[in-house]
Every structure is written in C-alpha cells, then in structure tokens.
PDB file of C-alpha atoms in Angstrom:
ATOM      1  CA  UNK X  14    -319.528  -0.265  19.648  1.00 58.00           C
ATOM      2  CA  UNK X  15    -322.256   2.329  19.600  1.00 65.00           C
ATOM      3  CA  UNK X  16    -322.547   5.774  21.749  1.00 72.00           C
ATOM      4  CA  UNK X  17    -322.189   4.470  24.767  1.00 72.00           C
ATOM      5  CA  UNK X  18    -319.099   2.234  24.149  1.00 69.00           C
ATOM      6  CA  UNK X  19    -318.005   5.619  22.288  1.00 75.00           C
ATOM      7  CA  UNK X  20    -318.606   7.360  25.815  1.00 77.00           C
ATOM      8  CA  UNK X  21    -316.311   4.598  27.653  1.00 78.00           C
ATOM      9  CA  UNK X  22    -313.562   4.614  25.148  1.00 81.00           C
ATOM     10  CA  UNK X  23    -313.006   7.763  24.414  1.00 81.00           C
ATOM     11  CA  UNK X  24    -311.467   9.788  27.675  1.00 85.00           C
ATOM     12  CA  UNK X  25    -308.815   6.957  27.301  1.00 89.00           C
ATOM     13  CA  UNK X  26    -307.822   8.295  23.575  1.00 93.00           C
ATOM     14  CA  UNK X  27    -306.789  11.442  21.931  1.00 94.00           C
ATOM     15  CA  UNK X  28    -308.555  10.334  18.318  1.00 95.00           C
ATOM     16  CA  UNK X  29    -311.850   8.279  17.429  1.00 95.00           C
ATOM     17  CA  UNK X  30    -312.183   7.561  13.754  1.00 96.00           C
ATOM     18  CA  UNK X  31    -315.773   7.178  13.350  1.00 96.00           C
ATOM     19  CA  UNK X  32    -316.456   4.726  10.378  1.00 96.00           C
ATOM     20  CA  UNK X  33    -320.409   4.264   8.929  1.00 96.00           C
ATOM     21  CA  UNK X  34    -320.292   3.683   4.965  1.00 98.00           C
ATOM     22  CA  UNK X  35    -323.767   3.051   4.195  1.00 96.00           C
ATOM     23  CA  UNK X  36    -324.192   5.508   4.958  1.00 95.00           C
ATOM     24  CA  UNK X  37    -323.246   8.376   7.657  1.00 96.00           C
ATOM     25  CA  UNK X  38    -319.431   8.933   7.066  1.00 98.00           C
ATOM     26  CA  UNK X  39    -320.155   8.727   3.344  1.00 98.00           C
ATOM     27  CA  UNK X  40    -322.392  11.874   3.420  1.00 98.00           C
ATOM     28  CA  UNK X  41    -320.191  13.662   6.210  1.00 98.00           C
ATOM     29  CA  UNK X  42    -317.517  13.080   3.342  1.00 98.00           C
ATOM     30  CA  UNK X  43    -319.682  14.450   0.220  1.00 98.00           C
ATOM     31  CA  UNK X  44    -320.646  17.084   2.380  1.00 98.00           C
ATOM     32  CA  UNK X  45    -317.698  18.763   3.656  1.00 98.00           C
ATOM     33  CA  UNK X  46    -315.912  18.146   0.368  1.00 97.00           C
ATOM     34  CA  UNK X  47    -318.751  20.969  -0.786  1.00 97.00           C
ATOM     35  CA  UNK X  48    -318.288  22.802   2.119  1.00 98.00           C
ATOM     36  CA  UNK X  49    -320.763  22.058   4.632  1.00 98.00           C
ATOM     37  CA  UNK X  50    -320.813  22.024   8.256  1.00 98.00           C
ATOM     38  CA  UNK X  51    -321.835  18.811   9.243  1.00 98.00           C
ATOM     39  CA  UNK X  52    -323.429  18.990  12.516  1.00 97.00           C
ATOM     40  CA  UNK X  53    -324.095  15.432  14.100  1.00 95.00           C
ATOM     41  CA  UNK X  54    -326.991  14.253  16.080  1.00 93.00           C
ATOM     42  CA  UNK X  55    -328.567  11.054  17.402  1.00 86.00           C
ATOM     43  CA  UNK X  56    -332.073  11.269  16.433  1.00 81.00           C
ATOM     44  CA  UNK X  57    -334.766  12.593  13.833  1.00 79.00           C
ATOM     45  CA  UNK X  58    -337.179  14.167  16.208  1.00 84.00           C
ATOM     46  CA  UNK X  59    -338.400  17.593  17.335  1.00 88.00           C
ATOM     47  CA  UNK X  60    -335.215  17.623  19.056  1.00 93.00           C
ATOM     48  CA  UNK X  61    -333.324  17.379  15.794  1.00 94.00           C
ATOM     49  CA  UNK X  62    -335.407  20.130  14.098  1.00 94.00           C
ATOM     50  CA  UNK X  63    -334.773  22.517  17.970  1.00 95.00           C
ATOM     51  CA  UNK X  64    -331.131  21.969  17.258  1.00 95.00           C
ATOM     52  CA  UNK X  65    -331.185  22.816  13.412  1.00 96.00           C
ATOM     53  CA  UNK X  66    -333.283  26.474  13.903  1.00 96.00           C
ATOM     54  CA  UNK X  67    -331.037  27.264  16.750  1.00 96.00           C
ATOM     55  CA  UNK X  68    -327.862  26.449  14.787  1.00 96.00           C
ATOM     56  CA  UNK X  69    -329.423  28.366  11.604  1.00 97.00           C
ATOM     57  CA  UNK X  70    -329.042  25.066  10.176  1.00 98.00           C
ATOM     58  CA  UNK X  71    -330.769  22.678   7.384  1.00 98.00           C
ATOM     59  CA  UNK X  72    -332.217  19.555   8.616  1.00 97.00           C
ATOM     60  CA  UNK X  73    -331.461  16.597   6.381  1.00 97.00           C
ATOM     61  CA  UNK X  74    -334.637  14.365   6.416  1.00 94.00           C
ATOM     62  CA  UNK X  75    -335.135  10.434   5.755  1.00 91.00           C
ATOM     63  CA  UNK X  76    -334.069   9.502   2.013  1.00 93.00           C
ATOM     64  CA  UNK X  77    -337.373   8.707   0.649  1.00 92.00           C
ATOM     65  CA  UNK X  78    -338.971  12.111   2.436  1.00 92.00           C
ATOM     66  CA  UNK X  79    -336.607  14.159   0.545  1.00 94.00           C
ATOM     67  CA  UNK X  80    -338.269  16.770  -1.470  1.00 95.00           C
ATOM     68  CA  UNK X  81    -337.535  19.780  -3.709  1.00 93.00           C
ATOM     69  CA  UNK X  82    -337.923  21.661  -0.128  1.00 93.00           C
ATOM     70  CA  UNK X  83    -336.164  19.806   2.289  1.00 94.00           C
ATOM     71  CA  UNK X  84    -333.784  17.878  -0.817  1.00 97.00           C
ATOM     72  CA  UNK X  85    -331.195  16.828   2.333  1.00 97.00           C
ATOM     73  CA  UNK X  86    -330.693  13.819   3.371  1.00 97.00           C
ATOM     74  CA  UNK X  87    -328.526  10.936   4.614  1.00 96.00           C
ATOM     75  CA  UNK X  88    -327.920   9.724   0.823  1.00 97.00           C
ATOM     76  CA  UNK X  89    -324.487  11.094  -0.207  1.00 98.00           C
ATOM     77  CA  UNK X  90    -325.881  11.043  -3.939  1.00 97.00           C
ATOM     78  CA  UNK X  91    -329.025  13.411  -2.480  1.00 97.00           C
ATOM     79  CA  UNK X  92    -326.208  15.373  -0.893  1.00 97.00           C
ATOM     80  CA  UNK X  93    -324.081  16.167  -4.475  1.00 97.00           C
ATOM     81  CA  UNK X  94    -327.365  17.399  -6.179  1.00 96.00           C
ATOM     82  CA  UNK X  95    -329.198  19.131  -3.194  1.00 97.00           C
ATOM     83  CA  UNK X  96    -328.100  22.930  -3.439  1.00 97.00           C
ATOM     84  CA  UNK X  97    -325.479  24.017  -1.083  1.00 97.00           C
ATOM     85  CA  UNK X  98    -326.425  25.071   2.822  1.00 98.00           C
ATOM     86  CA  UNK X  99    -323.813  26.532   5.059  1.00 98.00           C
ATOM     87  CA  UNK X 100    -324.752  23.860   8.022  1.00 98.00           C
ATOM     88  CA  UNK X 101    -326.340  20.793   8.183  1.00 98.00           C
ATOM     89  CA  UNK X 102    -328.162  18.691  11.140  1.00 97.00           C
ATOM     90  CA  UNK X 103    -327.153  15.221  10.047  1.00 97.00           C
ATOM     91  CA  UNK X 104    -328.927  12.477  12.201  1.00 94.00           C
ATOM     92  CA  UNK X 105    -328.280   8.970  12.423  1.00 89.00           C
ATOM     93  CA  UNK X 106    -328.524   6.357  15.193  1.00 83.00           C
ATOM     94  CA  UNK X 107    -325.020   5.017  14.234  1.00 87.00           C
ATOM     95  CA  UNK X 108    -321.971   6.986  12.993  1.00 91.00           C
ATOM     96  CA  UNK X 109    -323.867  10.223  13.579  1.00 91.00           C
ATOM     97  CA  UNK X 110    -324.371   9.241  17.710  1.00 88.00           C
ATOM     98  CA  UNK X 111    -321.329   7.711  17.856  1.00 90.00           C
ATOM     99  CA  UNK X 112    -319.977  11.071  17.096  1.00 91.00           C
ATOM    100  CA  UNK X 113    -322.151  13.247  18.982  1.00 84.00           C
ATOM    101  CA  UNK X 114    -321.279  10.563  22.297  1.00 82.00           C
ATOM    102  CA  UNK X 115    -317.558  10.557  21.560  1.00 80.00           C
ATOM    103  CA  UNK X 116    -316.724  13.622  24.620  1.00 72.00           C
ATOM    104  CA  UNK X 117    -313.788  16.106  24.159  1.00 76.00           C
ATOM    105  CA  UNK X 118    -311.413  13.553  21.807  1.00 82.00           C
ATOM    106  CA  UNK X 119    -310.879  14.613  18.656  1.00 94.00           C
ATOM    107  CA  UNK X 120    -313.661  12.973  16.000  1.00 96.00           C
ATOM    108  CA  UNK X 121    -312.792  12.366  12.373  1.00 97.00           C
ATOM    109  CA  UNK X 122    -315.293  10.879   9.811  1.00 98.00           C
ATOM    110  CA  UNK X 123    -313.501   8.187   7.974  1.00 98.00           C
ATOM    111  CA  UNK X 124    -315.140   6.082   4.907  1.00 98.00           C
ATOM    112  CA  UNK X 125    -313.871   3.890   1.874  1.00 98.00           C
ATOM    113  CA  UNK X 126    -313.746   7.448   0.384  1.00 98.00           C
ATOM    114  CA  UNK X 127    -311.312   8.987   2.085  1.00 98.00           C
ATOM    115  CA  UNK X 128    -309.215   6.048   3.960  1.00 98.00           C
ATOM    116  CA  UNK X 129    -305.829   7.594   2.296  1.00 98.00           C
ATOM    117  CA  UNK X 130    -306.511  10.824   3.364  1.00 98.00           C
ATOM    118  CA  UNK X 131    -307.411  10.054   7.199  1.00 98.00           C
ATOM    119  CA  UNK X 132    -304.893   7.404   7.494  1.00 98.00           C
ATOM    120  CA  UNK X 133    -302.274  10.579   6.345  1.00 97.00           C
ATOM    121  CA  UNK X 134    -303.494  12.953   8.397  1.00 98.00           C
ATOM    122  CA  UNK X 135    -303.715  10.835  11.445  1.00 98.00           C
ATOM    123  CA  UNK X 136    -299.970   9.409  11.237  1.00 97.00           C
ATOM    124  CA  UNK X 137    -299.093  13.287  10.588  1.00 96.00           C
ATOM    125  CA  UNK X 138    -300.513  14.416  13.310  1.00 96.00           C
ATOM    126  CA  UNK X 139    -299.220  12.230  15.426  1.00 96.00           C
ATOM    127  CA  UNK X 140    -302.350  10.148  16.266  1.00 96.00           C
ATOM    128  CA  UNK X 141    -301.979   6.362  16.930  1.00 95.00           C
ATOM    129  CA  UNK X 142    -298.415   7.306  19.248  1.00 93.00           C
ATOM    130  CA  UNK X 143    -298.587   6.025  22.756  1.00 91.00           C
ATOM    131  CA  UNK X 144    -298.990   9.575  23.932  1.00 93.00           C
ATOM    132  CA  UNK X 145    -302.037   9.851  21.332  1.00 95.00           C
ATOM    133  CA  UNK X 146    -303.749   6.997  21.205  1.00 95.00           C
ATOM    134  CA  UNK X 147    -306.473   6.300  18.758  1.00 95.00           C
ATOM    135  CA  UNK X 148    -309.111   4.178  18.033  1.00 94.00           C
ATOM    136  CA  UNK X 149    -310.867   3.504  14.832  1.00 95.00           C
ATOM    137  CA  UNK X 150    -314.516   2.387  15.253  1.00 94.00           C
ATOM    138  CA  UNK X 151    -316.480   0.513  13.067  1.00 94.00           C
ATOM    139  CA  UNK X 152    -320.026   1.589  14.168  1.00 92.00           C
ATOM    140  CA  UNK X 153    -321.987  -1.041  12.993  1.00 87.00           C
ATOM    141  CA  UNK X 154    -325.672  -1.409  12.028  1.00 82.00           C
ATOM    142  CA  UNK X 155    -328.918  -0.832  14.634  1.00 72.00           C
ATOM    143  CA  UNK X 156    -331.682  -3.644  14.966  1.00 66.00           C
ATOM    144  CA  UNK X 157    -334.767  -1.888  15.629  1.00 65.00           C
ATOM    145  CA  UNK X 158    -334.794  -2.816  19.181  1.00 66.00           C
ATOM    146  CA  UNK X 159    -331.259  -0.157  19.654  1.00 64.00           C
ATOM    147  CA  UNK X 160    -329.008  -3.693  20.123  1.00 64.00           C
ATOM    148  CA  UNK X 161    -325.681  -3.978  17.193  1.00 72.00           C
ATOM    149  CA  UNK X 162    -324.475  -6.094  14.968  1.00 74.00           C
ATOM    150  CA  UNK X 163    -321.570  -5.980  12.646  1.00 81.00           C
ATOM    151  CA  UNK X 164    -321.250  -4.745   9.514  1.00 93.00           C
ATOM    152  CA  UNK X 165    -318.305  -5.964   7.186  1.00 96.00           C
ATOM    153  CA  UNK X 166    -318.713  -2.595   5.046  1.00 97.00           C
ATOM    154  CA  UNK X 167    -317.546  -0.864   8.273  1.00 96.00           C
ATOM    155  CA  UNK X 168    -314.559  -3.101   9.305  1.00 96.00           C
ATOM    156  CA  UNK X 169    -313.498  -2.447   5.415  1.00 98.00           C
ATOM    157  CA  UNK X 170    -313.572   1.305   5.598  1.00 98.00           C
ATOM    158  CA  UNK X 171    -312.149   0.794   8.961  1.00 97.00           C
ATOM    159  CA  UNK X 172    -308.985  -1.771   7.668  1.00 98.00           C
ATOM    160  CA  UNK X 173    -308.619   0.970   4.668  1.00 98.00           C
ATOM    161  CA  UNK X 174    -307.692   3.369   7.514  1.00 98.00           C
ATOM    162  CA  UNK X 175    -305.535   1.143   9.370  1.00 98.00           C
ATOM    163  CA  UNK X 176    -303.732   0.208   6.329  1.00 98.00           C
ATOM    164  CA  UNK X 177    -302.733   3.665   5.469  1.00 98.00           C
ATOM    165  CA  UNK X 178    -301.406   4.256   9.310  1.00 98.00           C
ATOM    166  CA  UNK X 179    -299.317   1.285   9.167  1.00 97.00           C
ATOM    167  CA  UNK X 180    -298.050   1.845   5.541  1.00 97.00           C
ATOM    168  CA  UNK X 181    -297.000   5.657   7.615  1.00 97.00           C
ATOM    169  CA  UNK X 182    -295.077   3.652  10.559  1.00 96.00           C
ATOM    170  CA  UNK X 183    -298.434   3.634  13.441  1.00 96.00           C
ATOM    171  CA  UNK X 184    -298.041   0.670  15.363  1.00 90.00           C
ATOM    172  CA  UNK X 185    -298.572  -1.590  16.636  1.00 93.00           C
ATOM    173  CA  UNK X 186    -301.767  -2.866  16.292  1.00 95.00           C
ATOM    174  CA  UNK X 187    -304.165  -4.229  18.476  1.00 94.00           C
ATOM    175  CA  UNK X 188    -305.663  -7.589  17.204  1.00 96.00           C
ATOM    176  CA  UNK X 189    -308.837  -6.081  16.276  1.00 94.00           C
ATOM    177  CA  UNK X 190    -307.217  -3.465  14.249  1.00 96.00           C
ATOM    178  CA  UNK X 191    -305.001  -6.125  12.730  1.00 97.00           C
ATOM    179  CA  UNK X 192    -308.098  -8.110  11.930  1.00 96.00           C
ATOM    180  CA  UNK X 193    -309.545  -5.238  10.252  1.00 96.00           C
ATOM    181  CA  UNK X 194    -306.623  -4.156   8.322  1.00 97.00           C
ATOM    182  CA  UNK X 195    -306.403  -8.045   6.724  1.00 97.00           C
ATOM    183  CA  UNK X 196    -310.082  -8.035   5.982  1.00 96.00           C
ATOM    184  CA  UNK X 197    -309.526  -4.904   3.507  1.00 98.00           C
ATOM    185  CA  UNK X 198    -306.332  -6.219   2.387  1.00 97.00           C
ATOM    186  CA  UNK X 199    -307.539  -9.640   1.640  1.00 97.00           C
ATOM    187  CA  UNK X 200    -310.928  -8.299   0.005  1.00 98.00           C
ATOM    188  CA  UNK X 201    -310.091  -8.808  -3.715  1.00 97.00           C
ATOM    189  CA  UNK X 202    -313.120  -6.043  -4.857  1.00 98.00           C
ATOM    190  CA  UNK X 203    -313.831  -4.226  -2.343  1.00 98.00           C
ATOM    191  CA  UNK X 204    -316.464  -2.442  -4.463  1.00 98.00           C
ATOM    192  CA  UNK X 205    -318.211  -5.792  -4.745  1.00 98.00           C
ATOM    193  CA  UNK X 206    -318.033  -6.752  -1.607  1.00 98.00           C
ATOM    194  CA  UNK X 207    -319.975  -3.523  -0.151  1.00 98.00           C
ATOM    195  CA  UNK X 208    -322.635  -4.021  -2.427  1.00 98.00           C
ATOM    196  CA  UNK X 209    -323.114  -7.760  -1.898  1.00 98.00           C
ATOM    197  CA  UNK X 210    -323.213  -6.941   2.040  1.00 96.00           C
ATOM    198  CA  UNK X 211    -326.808  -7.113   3.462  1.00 94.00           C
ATOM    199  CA  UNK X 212    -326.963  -3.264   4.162  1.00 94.00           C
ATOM    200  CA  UNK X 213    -325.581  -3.168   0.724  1.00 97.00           C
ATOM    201  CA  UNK X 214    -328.648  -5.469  -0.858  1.00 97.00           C
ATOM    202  CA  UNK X 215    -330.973  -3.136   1.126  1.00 95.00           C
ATOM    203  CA  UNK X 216    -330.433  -0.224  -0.493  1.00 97.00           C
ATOM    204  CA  UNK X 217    -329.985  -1.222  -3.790  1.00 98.00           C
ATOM    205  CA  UNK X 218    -333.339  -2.680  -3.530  1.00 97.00           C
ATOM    206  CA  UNK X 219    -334.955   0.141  -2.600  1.00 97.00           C
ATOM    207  CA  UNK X 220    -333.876   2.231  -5.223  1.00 97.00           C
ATOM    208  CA  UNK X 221    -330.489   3.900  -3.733  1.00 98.00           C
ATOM    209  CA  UNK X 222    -327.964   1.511  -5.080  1.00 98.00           C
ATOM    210  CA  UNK X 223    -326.207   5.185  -6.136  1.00 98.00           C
ATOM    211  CA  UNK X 224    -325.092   5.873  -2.580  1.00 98.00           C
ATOM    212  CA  UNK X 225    -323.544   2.168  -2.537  1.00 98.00           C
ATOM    213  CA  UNK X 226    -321.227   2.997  -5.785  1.00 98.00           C
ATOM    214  CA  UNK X 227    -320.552   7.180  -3.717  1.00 98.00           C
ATOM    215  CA  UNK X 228    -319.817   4.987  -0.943  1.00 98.00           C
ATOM    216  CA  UNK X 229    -316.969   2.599  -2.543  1.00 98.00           C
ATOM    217  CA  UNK X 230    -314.961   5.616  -4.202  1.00 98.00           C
ATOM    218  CA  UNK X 231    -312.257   4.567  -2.507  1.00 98.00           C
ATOM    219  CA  UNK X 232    -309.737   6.996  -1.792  1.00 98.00           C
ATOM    220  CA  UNK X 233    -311.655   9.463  -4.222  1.00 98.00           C
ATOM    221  CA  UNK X 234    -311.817  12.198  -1.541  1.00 98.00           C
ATOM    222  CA  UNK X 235    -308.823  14.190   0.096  1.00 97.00           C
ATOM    223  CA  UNK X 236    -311.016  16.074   2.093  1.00 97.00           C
ATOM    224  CA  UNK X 237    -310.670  14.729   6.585  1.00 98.00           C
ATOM    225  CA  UNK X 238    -313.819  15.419   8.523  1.00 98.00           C
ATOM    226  CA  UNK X 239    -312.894  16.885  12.198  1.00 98.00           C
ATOM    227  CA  UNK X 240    -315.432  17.427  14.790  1.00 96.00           C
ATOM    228  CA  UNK X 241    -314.668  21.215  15.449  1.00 95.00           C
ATOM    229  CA  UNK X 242    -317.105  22.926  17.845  1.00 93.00           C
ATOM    230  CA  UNK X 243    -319.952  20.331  17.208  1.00 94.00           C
ATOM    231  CA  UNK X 244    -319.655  20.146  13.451  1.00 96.00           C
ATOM    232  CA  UNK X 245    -317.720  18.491  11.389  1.00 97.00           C
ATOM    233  CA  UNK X 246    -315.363  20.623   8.836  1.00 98.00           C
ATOM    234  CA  UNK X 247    -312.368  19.770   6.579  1.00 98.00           C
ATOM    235  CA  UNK X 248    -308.941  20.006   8.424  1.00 94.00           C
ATOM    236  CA  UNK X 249    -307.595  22.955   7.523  1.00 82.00           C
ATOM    237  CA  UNK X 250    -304.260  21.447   6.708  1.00 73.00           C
ATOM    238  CA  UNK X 251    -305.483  18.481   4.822  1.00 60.00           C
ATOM    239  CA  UNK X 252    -303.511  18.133   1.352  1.00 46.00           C
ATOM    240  CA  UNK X 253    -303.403  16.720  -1.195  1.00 44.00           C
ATOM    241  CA  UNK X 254    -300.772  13.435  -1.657  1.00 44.00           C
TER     242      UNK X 254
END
C-alpha cells in the first residue's frame, strides 16, 4: 500500500487501521499504553529533528544509535525501559508514513497487541458501516529502492483485526479482508509464525529478537491508538472487555 496508496484511499473512508508489527504499530502501542504522544513522521532527517524541537518533542533514533541520551527508539522493548517523555517524533518509512499520508480520516495504530481492542472499538464506533467505511492496511516492508513487498506479519495483525470486527457483526468483507482474516485464523502459532517471517529472522539476528516476542503479545494491550491532532493518543473511551 504505502503513503501514497494511503493518500488515494483514504478521502473514500472514514477509518484507516494502520498495521506495521515489526515494528511501528508495536511501539505506537507500548508507547501510548505509557502515555506518550506518538507523533508520526516519514523520515529520520533534519526534518525529523525541525519537527521534534518545534513540537517540544523527543526524537526516537535508529535502534542500534540508542543511547543513555537519546534511549528512544523504534524498538518497543527500548520504548518500556527508556524513561517516560510527554511526546515523541516516531519515524518510519512504513506504518509511520502511512499514517502521516493518511489526510483527515481517522488513523488508528493496530498490531497483534491490541487486535481485540481495535477490532472493539471500531465495530463500537460504528466503523466498517456503509456510511463509515474502513480500511485496514497492512503496510508492508520497504526495499531500499522505496518499492513494497508484503509482509505476512502485517496481514496477521491485520486478519486479528478483521476477526474481531466480524466476531462484532462488520460486514461484509472484501476478499482481501477475507483473505486476511483466514490467514490469522488458519495460523496455528501465530507467535511462531512472526518470528520465522524474514523481517522476523532479521531482527532476531541482530540482537532484537525482544521486540519480536513485544510484538506477538497478542491481545495483551487494551489501549487504541487514534491520530488526534498529529499524534497518536489512547481513545479516551477505550475499555477494558
């Protein structure tokens, strides 16, 4: 999908669930649960750090340039020990511009973590209806060139969703959301699965195989992400179910 298929789809819906589990929507989850204002943005650059000072914000840096200094970063298990910071710039080329692209629709962060929760909230609040449609996005992973490709971790997190919104009555389903929602319910270990996935592989090798087990808590967070004046805070009428 990426931003600019986020740009085309979303003055024709009321909702986009953005889903990126290794690892954006994971550390927008970890994040908010704390308390943080999640502020999204496309890019590490001088741009990113422009944005952060005028938005009194931290700047979360790339996981292995973390330091007792600037201990923020895109790894959700980085996130849980780093102290606590009112806001947050949180870049990433997928979930993280997918948000930042999405327009005036409503944004939620969904993950593996908190797939009950969203699914809830969205059937709640009406989302999904034919007077507010919604669209779930799997966001995929970037080859260094900027082109996609899939990334089964995503289409999980994103059937997980679906599931819940169907189990609530939301239908009926596209084909690609019914696709999605029999890849999670077919998926015997999920848990497995996410870490045997090539993103999955990658970071475990490189020494963050912690943000792979944060990232398949599934439905161990209550907390729903909303995009809410350019950062993303917990609904205020999230509960617990």
């Amino acid at each position: 999908m990426g931003p600019i298929g986020a740009r085309r789809l979303a003055p024709d819906v009321a909702c986009l669930v953005v889903v990126d589990v290794l690892s954006f929507t994971t550390a927008v989850s970890v994040a908010v649960e704390a308390g943080t204002r999640v502020i999204p943005y496309a890019w590490r650059d001088e741009t990113a750090t422009a944005v952060a000072r005028d938005r009194g914000a931290e700047l979360a840096v790339g996981r292995r340039a973390a330091t007792a200094a600037a201990p923020w970063s895109l790894s959700p298990v980085a996130l849980r020990r780093a102290p606590f910071t009112p806001r947050l710039v949180l870049p990433s080329p997928n979930g993280s511009a997918i948000s930042a692209a999405a327009g005036d629709s409503t944004v939620v962060a969904g993950c593996l973590r908190n797939a009950a929760a969203v699914g809830r909230w969205l059937a709640r609040s009406g989302y999904g209806s034919q007077e507010r449609p919604l669209a779930v996005i799997a966001a995929g992973e970037r080859w260094p060139d900027g082109s996609l490709w899939p990334a089964p971790e995503d289409a999980l997190g994103a059937g997980a969703i679906i599931a819940e919104l169907e189990s609530h009555g939301v239908g009926p389903l596209s084909p690609e959301a019914a696709a999605a929602r029999s890849s999670f319910a077919q998926t015997l270990d999920v848990a497995a699965a996410v870490a045997a996935c090539s993103s999955g592989i990658e970071l475990a090798e490189g020494g963050f195989a912690e943000d792979v087990a944060v990232a398949v808590e599934l439905n161990a967070s209550a907390t729903v992400p909303v995009l809410t004046d350019g950062a993303f805070i917990s609904s205020p009428d999230t509960t617990q179910q």
